[in-house]
């Protein structure tokens, strides 16, 4: 037969990610898939369903709940779990605060984003998780650009960026000692555009926050924040109703909205193609310093 | 704003993975910065961030290298430590760059970046010509069998865009590369700093009639890069839903390493050697007629055979090599020397086994391409021809024939670290 039909780059990325997810199940005993309710974890979970169909996805989803989520994200999560018969594990940052494992940040820019690392590492230890899959992409941030598909974490859950295992061909080395674990990033090679195009191609459902809607927002350091009970406004800051959507979905305290009229995935793709600011440009957690992501990743962040 | 037209074509784009190799100060970062910038893959906030950092460091121009230096130590020392992956696309293709540092101590990173590449860009400084590092980069491209090599003679602006300089470098490269296994080598005179022949055709080098770098990257014929002839399907995982609806379903999940299969094909399952027919090829809810590398899918067989992870499905009438004594080229990736007589864990396709290093035949001096039969100590970044004995038979092709079924890695059993990259001869 003629086998010279090239496959499209989206199908090649899909095939690569499915290969990685299947390797995780074959190489680890107790993997979980981190699920935030954002588009990257939704796409990753969709790939997992494709990887094992007609069998069920052979690992649970794990959500580290900061307690500062948008309600729409939680509603969507619960709908998806019910719709697809997923197993869901939730661990709460609030519990880590109550136990005295972490201390809540104070001030106007207080966020629980950094605190989740402790909750995550505690959950990994409690549940004896040996591999946590995450929806991180190399195009998101420059420290992530050096991340492996299979990323080793020592017994403290730490990443050693200067001493990463070489990763060649499609041979993934998940060998480890007791107490250590791996983070695996199946969609490492996808860009923001790839994710959106794939959502369109596969008709994947998303939380309503991604699409244009009216919301009370206020501006701080050039970022539009949703007015919520989680984020303390300064006296000088004024909330007003605007037509916005979110490019990424994280904690309500550090995720910026953009003004947009995009009501469909096609609209969003057009917007992404034209935009000149990276996705994480609206993320206050990355603006803290030039090496903000590297520091958080070393400690064991997602 | 881009049109709906580009958006549609985006769904049909091909993927090209390439690696870039150059010595320190060859202008590699500038070239990558130029490709990213001219294809609009650099965003406003990224540009502003490196502008701020360049000013802070007291530099005259915006330092595009800062875009590719991801780790703090790299920024502080102004060097690249690790392989960094970059992404950009044009309306024709999506590109993944494995950006690897060029210093000698980072051969292992170059090998890593090369292992998945369709193409390699080798940068040569027009003022310096072919130097030891050029030979090293070309050797690695040849060893790792990168299908296409593009030699960019950079900094042409500093040699007054002279054709003689370019011609001499091309001749010198072709002279030494006759000792190598390169099949598709192209030469382009460029100035990454000024943009000549990168995306835009140079007005300073009318004598050059060939394509620009971007045109070449967009149009290299890559459909033949995968081995088309020998169908190989390493079984990754067995799918058994054990539900009422799919009670007897038993599918073999994996990714086609090379070639293709069709429903009805007569196949052989290794290591048992039993033959059967392909009953179905599933992907998600679709039943496919065929599966082609590099697609992932699930194969169903007509007969109930004992098939598990590590098995390989091949055509019934197609041979594959098998054996326990394997000769291979190894690139050593670890600070701890390789020890002859020692045992290592070995990963090959979806197989996990062990092996013992039997003999070092020779070491390659990658700066002169000479074989060294005397010094048999294998250190970090060394490349050598060795023989190993595996604990059970390996089913393989030579790396020349097949980059997936011909490659393996060695893992230190004490530290679990990947220490060797092997290409079977």
XYZ file of C-alpha atoms in Angstrom:
727
model
C 0.000 0.000 0.000
C 1.041 3.597 -0.295
C 2.008 4.673 3.160
C 3.238 8.116 2.208
C 0.210 9.934 3.510
C 1.687 12.411 5.959
C -0.171 12.769 9.208
C -1.007 16.260 10.358
C 0.997 17.804 13.157
C -2.003 17.707 15.501
C -2.436 13.977 14.937
C 1.295 13.458 15.438
C 1.207 15.380 18.728
C -1.866 13.420 19.764
C -0.136 10.145 18.964
C 2.974 11.187 20.920
C 0.932 12.200 23.988
C -1.052 8.971 23.951
C 2.212 7.046 23.753
C 3.496 8.920 26.819
C 0.295 8.353 28.825
C 0.370 4.635 28.027
C 4.031 4.497 29.098
C 3.033 5.965 32.449
C 0.454 3.259 33.046
C 2.907 0.557 31.975
C 5.825 1.859 34.066
C 4.186 3.079 37.284
C 2.057 1.376 39.888
C 0.059 4.249 41.267
C -0.165 7.186 38.845
C -2.589 10.098 39.017
C -3.437 12.825 36.531
C -3.434 16.344 37.941
C -6.610 18.120 36.955
C -7.232 21.815 37.459
C -10.278 22.293 35.275
C -8.200 24.334 32.852
C -8.071 23.606 29.116
C -4.670 21.872 29.227
C -5.763 19.341 31.823
C -9.064 18.876 30.000
C -7.213 18.097 26.760
C -4.806 15.797 28.634
C -7.721 13.884 30.150
C -9.359 13.630 26.715
C -6.116 12.070 25.396
C -6.128 9.622 28.318
C -9.653 8.524 27.432
C -8.558 7.974 23.833
C -5.491 6.041 24.982
C -7.429 3.359 26.839
C -10.821 3.203 25.130
C -12.917 1.041 25.339
C -11.458 0.435 28.806
C -11.831 3.096 31.474
C -8.982 5.449 32.228
C -6.890 3.345 34.637
C -5.929 6.137 37.044
C -7.725 8.831 39.053
C -7.789 12.550 38.432
C -6.391 14.613 41.293
C -7.457 18.184 41.935
C -5.513 20.350 44.363
C -8.234 22.758 45.388
C -6.961 26.112 46.602
C -10.443 27.086 47.761
C -10.123 30.104 45.485
C -11.587 28.548 42.385
C -14.173 30.069 40.157
C -17.457 28.247 40.755
C -17.756 27.606 36.995
C -14.542 25.554 37.130
C -15.814 23.352 39.946
C -19.194 22.872 38.267
C -17.475 21.867 35.053
C -15.151 19.472 36.889
C -18.055 17.724 38.579
C -20.012 17.525 35.326
C -17.047 16.008 33.465
C -16.368 13.450 36.187
C -20.001 12.351 36.137
C -20.247 12.350 32.347
C -17.129 10.219 31.796
C -17.131 8.053 34.911
C -13.766 9.346 36.086
C -12.385 8.756 39.563
C -11.657 12.061 41.292
C -9.454 12.764 44.304
C -9.582 16.262 45.799
C -7.130 17.629 48.340
C -7.639 21.073 49.873
C -5.113 23.816 50.553
C -7.471 24.882 53.358
C -6.697 21.588 55.139
C -2.962 22.278 54.876
C -3.577 25.731 56.393
C -5.732 24.282 59.185
C -3.084 21.683 59.991
C -0.452 24.399 60.148
C 1.506 22.905 57.204
C 1.448 26.256 55.428
C 0.822 29.840 56.412
C -1.584 31.900 54.381
C -0.060 34.886 52.588
C -1.352 38.279 53.587
C -1.656 41.590 51.810
C -3.358 42.652 48.630
C -1.540 40.208 46.366
C -2.046 37.253 48.710
C -2.454 34.052 46.740
C -2.659 30.384 47.580
C -0.934 29.477 44.347
C 2.416 28.818 46.009
C 0.830 26.990 48.946
C -0.602 24.303 46.674
C 2.873 22.811 46.306
C 2.793 21.624 49.937
C -0.727 20.239 49.585
C 0.291 18.452 46.394
C 3.438 16.920 47.905
C 1.497 15.864 51.016
C -1.137 14.200 48.823
C 1.547 12.413 46.790
C 3.038 11.052 50.009
C -0.306 10.192 51.623
C -1.614 8.300 48.592
C 1.782 6.778 47.689
C 1.540 8.293 44.222
C 4.588 7.346 42.147
C 3.754 9.467 39.119
C 1.714 12.631 38.727
C 0.894 13.645 35.159
C 0.550 17.368 34.558
C -0.637 19.510 31.675
C 2.503 21.680 31.577
C 3.710 22.739 28.132
C 7.241 23.721 27.154
C 6.085 26.801 25.278
C 4.518 28.314 28.406
C 7.592 29.564 30.166
C 11.361 29.372 29.742
C 12.078 27.088 32.701
C 9.442 24.713 31.337
C 11.247 24.704 27.963
C 13.948 22.562 29.579
C 11.577 20.098 31.194
C 11.588 16.436 30.229
C 8.502 14.356 29.426
C 9.484 12.111 32.344
C 10.774 14.386 35.085
C 12.348 12.838 38.144
C 11.623 14.176 41.665
C 13.702 13.240 44.688
C 12.306 12.130 48.046
C 11.607 15.783 48.904
C 9.626 16.189 45.696
C 12.251 18.528 44.296
C 13.309 19.070 40.687
C 17.030 19.309 39.917
C 17.097 21.171 36.612
C 20.850 20.918 36.147
C 20.904 17.194 36.658
C 18.060 15.939 34.490
C 18.123 12.536 32.899
C 18.874 12.617 29.192
C 15.751 11.674 27.247
C 16.398 10.069 23.871
C 14.152 8.794 21.065
C 10.935 7.577 22.644
C 12.638 5.647 25.412
C 11.316 7.010 28.697
C 13.155 6.035 31.855
C 10.776 5.947 34.838
C 13.057 3.973 37.142
C 13.298 5.354 40.658
C 14.025 4.556 44.263
C 11.450 4.194 47.001
C 9.936 7.505 48.087
C 10.825 9.286 44.871
C 8.288 10.099 42.223
C 7.935 11.339 38.684
C 6.112 14.195 37.076
C 5.161 13.411 33.516
C 4.035 16.011 30.984
C 2.255 14.294 28.094
C 1.499 17.521 26.196
C 5.037 18.969 26.531
C 5.310 19.617 22.795
C 1.950 21.357 22.346
C 1.612 25.114 22.010
C -1.352 27.189 23.120
C -2.476 27.258 19.486
C -2.218 23.468 19.171
C -4.397 23.039 22.245
C -7.103 25.312 20.846
C -6.978 23.747 17.391
C -7.272 20.322 18.948
C -10.244 21.420 21.068
C -11.896 22.529 17.827
C -10.944 19.375 15.941
C -12.195 17.060 18.675
C -15.117 19.197 19.805
C -14.024 19.138 23.454
C -16.252 20.795 26.064
C -14.760 23.605 28.198
C -15.766 25.688 31.218
C -17.758 28.791 30.277
C -15.019 31.051 31.706
C -13.003 30.636 28.505
C -15.725 32.330 26.481
C -16.747 35.940 26.463
C -19.077 36.976 29.280
C -19.962 40.003 31.394
C -18.144 40.155 34.725
C -17.208 42.628 37.413
C -13.472 43.213 37.133
C -10.871 45.658 38.410
C -7.413 46.563 37.148
C -4.174 46.060 39.074
C -0.654 46.354 37.615
C -2.101 46.188 34.124
C -3.983 42.944 34.787
C -7.779 42.638 34.944
C -8.892 40.630 37.962
C -12.347 39.275 38.656
C -13.979 40.819 41.702
C -14.282 37.919 44.131
C -14.371 37.464 47.879
C -10.890 35.887 47.651
C -9.083 39.000 46.490
C -8.961 42.102 48.657
C -9.348 45.309 46.660
C -7.446 48.474 47.484
C -9.454 51.581 48.226
C -8.304 53.155 44.971
C -9.403 50.185 42.902
C -12.800 50.282 41.296
C -14.711 47.296 39.962
C -16.741 47.679 36.802
C -18.652 45.415 34.468
C -16.777 44.501 31.313
C -17.019 41.893 28.576
C -14.163 39.523 29.281
C -12.916 35.968 29.073
C -10.019 34.044 30.632
C -7.066 32.744 28.612
C -5.937 30.461 31.413
C -7.879 29.235 34.384
C -6.124 29.126 37.701
C -6.750 30.570 41.069
C -9.124 33.534 41.020
C -6.445 35.511 42.879
C -3.795 35.302 40.195
C -5.584 34.727 36.899
C -6.108 37.741 34.736
C -9.046 38.237 32.381
C -8.837 39.816 28.941
C -11.416 41.945 27.224
C -12.808 39.794 24.464
C -15.885 39.141 22.376
C -14.837 35.585 21.515
C -17.861 33.358 22.026
C -16.714 30.238 20.161
C -13.546 28.161 19.833
C -13.136 29.529 16.282
C -13.261 33.081 17.670
C -10.650 32.197 20.283
C -8.347 30.696 17.665
C -8.543 33.899 15.652
C -7.822 35.870 18.799
C -4.856 33.674 19.784
C -3.423 33.989 16.257
C -3.545 37.762 16.472
C -2.477 38.260 20.062
C 0.950 39.564 20.976
C 1.031 38.655 24.671
C 1.831 35.166 25.988
C -0.813 33.282 27.884
C 1.064 33.549 31.129
C 1.456 37.288 30.595
C -1.750 37.586 32.613
C -0.500 35.394 35.421
C 0.576 37.325 38.484
C 2.342 34.228 39.860
C 4.942 34.380 37.065
C 5.571 38.085 37.380
C 7.052 37.847 40.833
C 10.584 37.452 39.460
C 12.460 36.399 36.346
C 13.040 32.944 37.783
C 9.647 32.666 39.519
C 8.635 29.507 37.676
C 12.034 27.851 38.060
C 11.974 28.452 41.828
C 8.469 27.063 42.220
C 9.265 24.049 40.047
C 12.385 23.216 42.077
C 10.244 23.150 45.209
C 7.838 20.716 43.594
C 5.244 22.907 41.881
C 3.133 21.546 39.035
C -5.749 39.391 12.073
C -5.131 36.026 10.435
C -7.757 34.680 8.143
C -9.998 31.688 8.565
C -8.089 30.233 5.661
C -4.805 29.932 7.583
C -6.735 28.536 10.471
C -8.079 25.675 8.342
C -4.695 24.906 6.850
C -3.320 24.779 10.379
C -5.251 21.566 10.897
C -3.368 19.956 7.992
C 0.125 21.183 8.784
C 3.067 18.819 8.999
C 5.439 18.689 11.933
C 9.177 19.141 11.440
C 11.573 18.614 14.319
C 15.032 20.050 13.928
C 18.064 20.521 16.050
C 20.560 23.352 15.977
C 24.244 22.922 16.639
C 26.897 25.571 16.692
C 29.942 26.558 18.669
C 29.964 29.331 21.212
C 29.527 32.666 19.401
C 28.459 31.134 16.100
C 25.281 33.155 16.366
C 23.018 30.191 17.057
C 20.842 32.047 19.529
C 20.613 34.980 17.147
C 19.509 32.653 14.360
C 16.846 31.026 16.521
C 15.752 34.436 17.745
C 15.501 35.533 14.115
C 13.368 32.511 13.129
C 11.079 33.012 16.127
C 10.873 36.751 15.614
C 10.244 36.653 11.868
C 7.603 33.953 12.260
C 5.931 36.058 14.983
C 6.515 33.432 17.666
C 7.985 35.984 20.056
C 5.357 37.783 22.045
C 5.376 41.379 23.166
C 5.795 40.571 26.856
C 8.689 38.191 26.112
C 10.403 40.843 24.037
C 9.917 43.424 26.776
C 11.281 41.008 29.375
C 14.511 40.417 27.454
C 14.772 44.114 26.670
C 14.681 44.820 30.405
C 17.241 42.082 31.068
C 19.574 43.307 28.281
C 19.548 46.853 29.650
C 20.154 45.553 33.155
C 23.236 43.713 31.903
C 24.447 46.844 30.132
C 24.234 45.373 26.643
C 24.000 47.477 23.525
C 21.472 45.451 21.515
C 18.559 43.331 22.566
C 20.161 40.009 23.356
C 17.991 37.405 21.636
C 20.002 34.695 23.374
C 18.195 35.605 26.594
C 15.046 34.170 25.035
C 16.547 30.717 24.939
C 18.404 30.665 28.255
C 15.825 29.270 30.637
C 17.622 28.482 33.860
C 19.082 30.966 36.285
C 22.572 29.453 36.117
C 22.484 29.790 32.344
C 21.587 33.453 32.472
C 24.234 34.146 35.085
C 26.969 32.354 33.169
C 25.718 33.316 29.716
C 25.818 29.695 28.544
C 23.265 27.053 27.652
C 23.339 23.989 29.871
C 20.472 21.892 28.719
C 18.409 21.079 25.664
C 15.670 23.676 25.316
C 12.665 23.161 23.109
C 11.239 26.015 21.037
C 8.116 26.184 18.937
C 7.002 28.211 15.980
C 4.861 27.769 12.944
C 4.373 29.203 9.518
C 1.248 28.622 7.437
C 2.974 25.522 6.034
C 4.490 23.724 8.967
C 4.815 23.560 12.680
C 8.394 23.397 13.938
C 9.947 22.045 17.114
C 13.515 23.192 17.679
C 15.732 21.198 20.006
C 18.229 23.916 20.852
C 21.390 22.258 22.123
C 24.544 23.814 23.524
C 27.660 23.423 21.414
C 30.499 23.093 23.913
C 32.354 19.802 23.937
C 31.158 18.838 27.415
C 27.604 18.859 26.149
C 27.863 16.206 23.451
C 25.236 14.305 25.390
C 22.761 17.124 24.912
C 23.447 17.255 21.194
C 22.835 13.530 20.966
C 19.603 13.952 22.922
C 18.365 16.719 20.626
C 19.431 14.794 17.528
C 17.630 11.593 18.497
C 14.193 12.846 17.451
C 15.172 15.348 14.739
C 14.201 15.271 11.061
C 16.809 17.894 10.278
C 19.942 19.432 11.753
C 21.126 22.975 11.260
C 24.895 23.192 11.620
C 26.241 26.700 11.974
C 29.654 27.631 10.675
C 31.206 31.047 11.298
C 32.242 32.339 7.848
C 35.383 33.875 9.359
C 36.559 30.626 10.966
C 35.385 28.067 8.413
C 35.162 24.374 9.223
C 36.608 23.795 12.671
C 36.786 20.777 14.997
C 33.366 21.530 16.395
C 31.826 21.521 12.909
C 33.220 18.052 12.354
C 31.842 16.958 15.707
C 28.389 18.305 14.932
C 28.365 16.680 11.500
C 29.534 13.389 12.989
C 26.729 13.386 15.534
C 24.173 14.173 12.818
C 25.537 11.229 10.865
C 25.710 8.879 13.871
C 22.146 9.697 14.914
C 21.022 9.455 11.270
C 19.339 12.811 11.044
C 17.793 12.611 7.577
C 18.558 16.206 6.491
C 21.514 18.454 7.292
C 21.543 22.168 6.563
C 24.902 23.873 6.876
C 24.386 27.574 7.483
C 27.507 29.619 6.813
C 26.773 32.496 9.154
C 28.178 36.015 9.561
C 28.568 36.431 5.794
C 28.305 40.181 6.454
C 31.691 40.007 8.200
C 33.408 38.544 5.119
C 31.890 41.091 2.728
C 29.389 38.511 1.433
C 32.116 36.912 -0.674
C 31.208 33.840 -2.665
C 34.775 32.454 -2.457
C 34.508 32.191 1.320
C 31.235 30.276 1.087
C 32.498 28.018 -1.709
C 35.666 27.152 0.206
C 33.711 26.210 3.344
C 31.296 24.102 1.310
C 34.181 22.287 -0.393
C 35.952 21.643 2.911
C 32.746 20.312 4.510
C 32.036 17.988 1.586
C 35.624 16.754 1.691
C 35.545 15.543 5.286
C 31.916 14.438 5.189
C 32.724 11.739 2.606
C 33.793 9.782 5.698
C 30.318 10.249 7.154
C 26.909 8.804 6.447
C 25.076 11.967 5.444
C 22.588 11.804 2.600
C 20.967 15.164 2.197
C 23.298 18.076 2.886
C 22.433 21.667 1.865
C 24.509 24.825 2.208
C 23.159 28.334 2.731
C 25.134 31.583 3.161
C 23.370 33.677 5.808
C 23.629 36.566 8.190
C 21.447 35.763 11.182
C 22.052 39.215 12.622
C 20.898 41.076 9.497
C 18.449 38.428 8.345
C 20.067 37.633 4.968
C 18.723 34.362 3.529
C 17.037 33.417 6.802
C 13.460 34.330 5.931
C 14.126 37.041 3.359
C 16.306 36.497 0.317
C 19.608 38.358 0.601
C 20.179 41.379 -1.596
C 23.868 41.209 -0.755
C 24.490 37.780 -2.244
C 23.009 37.727 -5.709
C 25.419 34.916 -6.572
C 23.477 32.538 -4.328
C 20.560 31.010 -6.227
C 19.386 28.480 -3.656
C 16.506 28.687 -1.184
C 16.403 30.665 2.055
C 16.624 28.735 5.316
C 12.921 29.199 6.062
C 11.916 28.044 2.576
C 14.028 24.927 3.026
C 12.582 24.176 6.459
C 9.098 24.573 5.064
C 9.710 22.400 2.018
C 12.098 19.607 2.996
C 10.490 16.348 1.948
C 10.074 14.504 5.234
C 7.472 11.841 4.472
C 10.264 9.377 3.739
C 12.020 10.027 7.030
C 10.259 7.130 8.676
C 11.182 3.673 7.512
C 8.278 2.817 5.164
C 9.152 -0.766 4.393
C 9.337 -2.707 7.613
C 6.159 -2.653 9.674
C 7.028 -2.728 13.373
C 4.500 -2.474 16.194
C 5.986 -2.768 19.684
C 3.176 -3.640 22.114
C 2.977 -1.046 24.835
C -0.033 -2.091 26.852
C -2.876 -4.618 26.677
C -6.365 -3.145 26.735
C -8.969 -5.389 28.378
C -12.054 -3.441 29.430
C -13.659 -6.410 31.247
C -17.010 -4.690 30.943
C -20.265 -6.279 29.780
C -20.311 -4.310 26.566
C -16.744 -5.226 25.613
C -16.560 -8.558 27.350
C -14.069 -10.322 25.081
C -12.172 -7.239 23.910
C -8.423 -7.724 23.952
C -6.529 -4.977 22.137
C -2.809 -4.383 21.835
C -2.041 -0.723 22.301
C 1.072 0.862 20.857
C 2.588 3.247 18.368
C 3.694 2.162 14.898
C 7.506 2.442 14.978
C 7.832 2.153 11.192
C 5.907 1.051 8.120
C 2.197 0.316 8.225
C -0.350 -2.437 8.756
C -3.771 -3.021 7.224
C -6.678 -5.011 8.540
C -6.311 -8.585 7.230
C -2.487 -8.492 7.137
C -0.768 -11.742 8.034
C 1.478 -11.026 11.004
C 3.920 -12.672 13.348
C 4.086 -11.970 17.076
C 7.534 -11.933 18.664
C 9.073 -13.502 20.671
C 6.655 -16.481 20.339
C 6.795 -16.444 16.518
C 3.126 -17.447 16.184
C 1.351 -16.100 13.122
C -2.170 -14.743 12.849
C -4.137 -12.035 11.021
C -4.986 -8.498 12.020
C -8.680 -8.508 12.847
C -9.083 -4.824 13.500
C -7.299 -1.533 14.130
C -9.016 0.736 16.623
C -8.390 4.293 17.611
C -10.863 5.679 20.125
C -14.301 4.883 18.712
C -13.030 4.628 15.131
C -12.312 1.373 13.348
C -9.445 2.066 10.944
C -8.399 0.251 7.765
C -4.724 0.843 8.399
C -2.161 2.301 10.767
C 1.067 4.041 9.716
C 4.089 5.303 11.666
C 4.053 7.421 13.829
C 0.368 6.764 14.649
C -0.774 5.357 17.991
C -3.581 2.843 17.944
C -4.844 -0.508 19.145
C -4.447 -3.717 17.135
C -6.805 -6.679 17.485
C -5.685 -10.129 16.370
C -7.781 -13.022 15.047
C -6.238 -15.684 17.270
C -5.987 -15.706 20.996
C -2.224 -15.535 21.514
C -0.166 -14.748 24.566
C 0.762 -11.136 23.814
C 1.938 -8.617 26.409
C 4.049 -5.475 26.777
C 7.438 -5.966 25.189
C 6.140 -8.166 22.368
C 6.462 -6.936 18.801
C 4.055 -7.440 15.901
C 5.761 -7.660 12.486
C 4.696 -8.911 9.033
C 4.693 -12.722 8.799
C 7.032 -12.658 5.808
C 9.403 -9.965 7.027
C 12.559 -10.785 8.914
C 13.902 -8.975 11.935
C 17.235 -9.561 13.591
C 17.351 -11.340 16.892
C 20.090 -12.212 19.307
C 21.725 -11.699 22.670
C 25.133 -10.560 21.477
C 24.740 -7.077 20.112
C 27.286 -4.731 18.571
C 26.467 -1.065 18.869
C 27.752 2.482 18.929
C 27.357 3.997 22.379
C 27.389 7.611 23.472
C 28.255 7.764 27.157
C 26.128 10.278 29.049
C 27.360 10.025 32.614
C 30.232 11.351 34.749
C 30.855 7.832 36.005
C 32.889 5.901 33.401
C 31.425 2.891 31.633
C 32.716 -0.334 33.173
C 33.445 -3.352 30.983
C 32.083 -6.491 32.637
C 29.508 -4.498 34.512
C 25.731 -4.972 34.269
C 23.255 -2.286 33.260
C 19.498 -2.127 32.845
C 18.543 -1.793 29.189
C 15.484 -0.265 27.545
C 14.706 -1.133 23.926
C 11.302 -0.306 22.354
C 8.835 -1.349 25.087
C 11.182 -3.946 26.503
C 13.000 -3.821 29.827
C 15.927 -6.167 30.245
C 19.524 -6.265 31.484
C 22.858 -6.554 29.777
C 26.557 -6.880 30.433
C 29.202 -4.812 28.671
C 31.501 -7.334 27.010
C 34.042 -5.378 25.030
C 35.107 -1.968 23.814
C 36.170 -2.374 20.189
C 37.266 1.193 19.572
C 36.567 4.740 20.555
C 35.881 7.483 18.013
C 37.814 10.724 18.176
C 34.927 12.922 17.149
C 37.159 15.860 16.298
C 39.271 13.964 13.761
C 36.921 11.012 13.088
C 39.835 8.631 13.755
C 39.270 5.316 15.493
C 41.233 4.812 18.692
C 41.982 1.145 19.451
C 44.267 1.922 22.412
C 42.386 4.070 24.930
C 39.390 2.003 25.955
C 38.240 4.027 28.937
C 34.768 5.297 28.137
C 34.082 8.631 29.804
C 31.302 11.197 29.709
C 30.636 12.339 26.112
C 32.728 9.548 24.566
C 31.422 7.683 21.552
C 32.556 4.101 21.107
C 31.814 0.823 19.386
C 31.039 -1.838 21.999
C 29.510 -5.297 22.316
C 26.987 -6.298 24.947
C 25.233 -9.509 25.941
C 21.581 -9.266 26.904
C 19.737 -11.449 29.423
C 17.176 -12.476 26.806
C 17.026 -12.220 23.011
C 16.467 -8.780 21.573
C 14.366 -8.279 18.424
C 15.873 -5.397 16.543
C 16.830 -3.735 13.288
C 20.076 -1.928 12.713
C 19.841 1.749 13.619
C 20.669 2.519 9.980
C 17.437 0.797 8.989
C 15.230 1.913 11.821
C 15.718 4.653 14.404
C 13.139 3.191 16.793
C 13.827 -0.537 16.742
C 17.573 0.118 16.394
C 18.033 2.349 19.443
C 18.407 1.551 23.124
C 19.404 3.191 26.392
C 21.464 1.872 29.283
C 20.455 2.688 32.845
C 22.687 2.491 35.933
C 21.049 -0.033 38.252
C 22.242 1.773 41.362
C 21.243 5.336 40.553
C 18.529 4.669 37.911
C 20.088 7.360 35.748
C 20.222 7.006 31.961
C 23.944 6.581 31.280
C 24.257 5.416 27.687
C 22.569 5.940 24.323
C 23.045 3.030 21.945
C 22.669 2.672 18.204
C 22.717 -0.940 17.059
C 25.029 -1.729 14.139
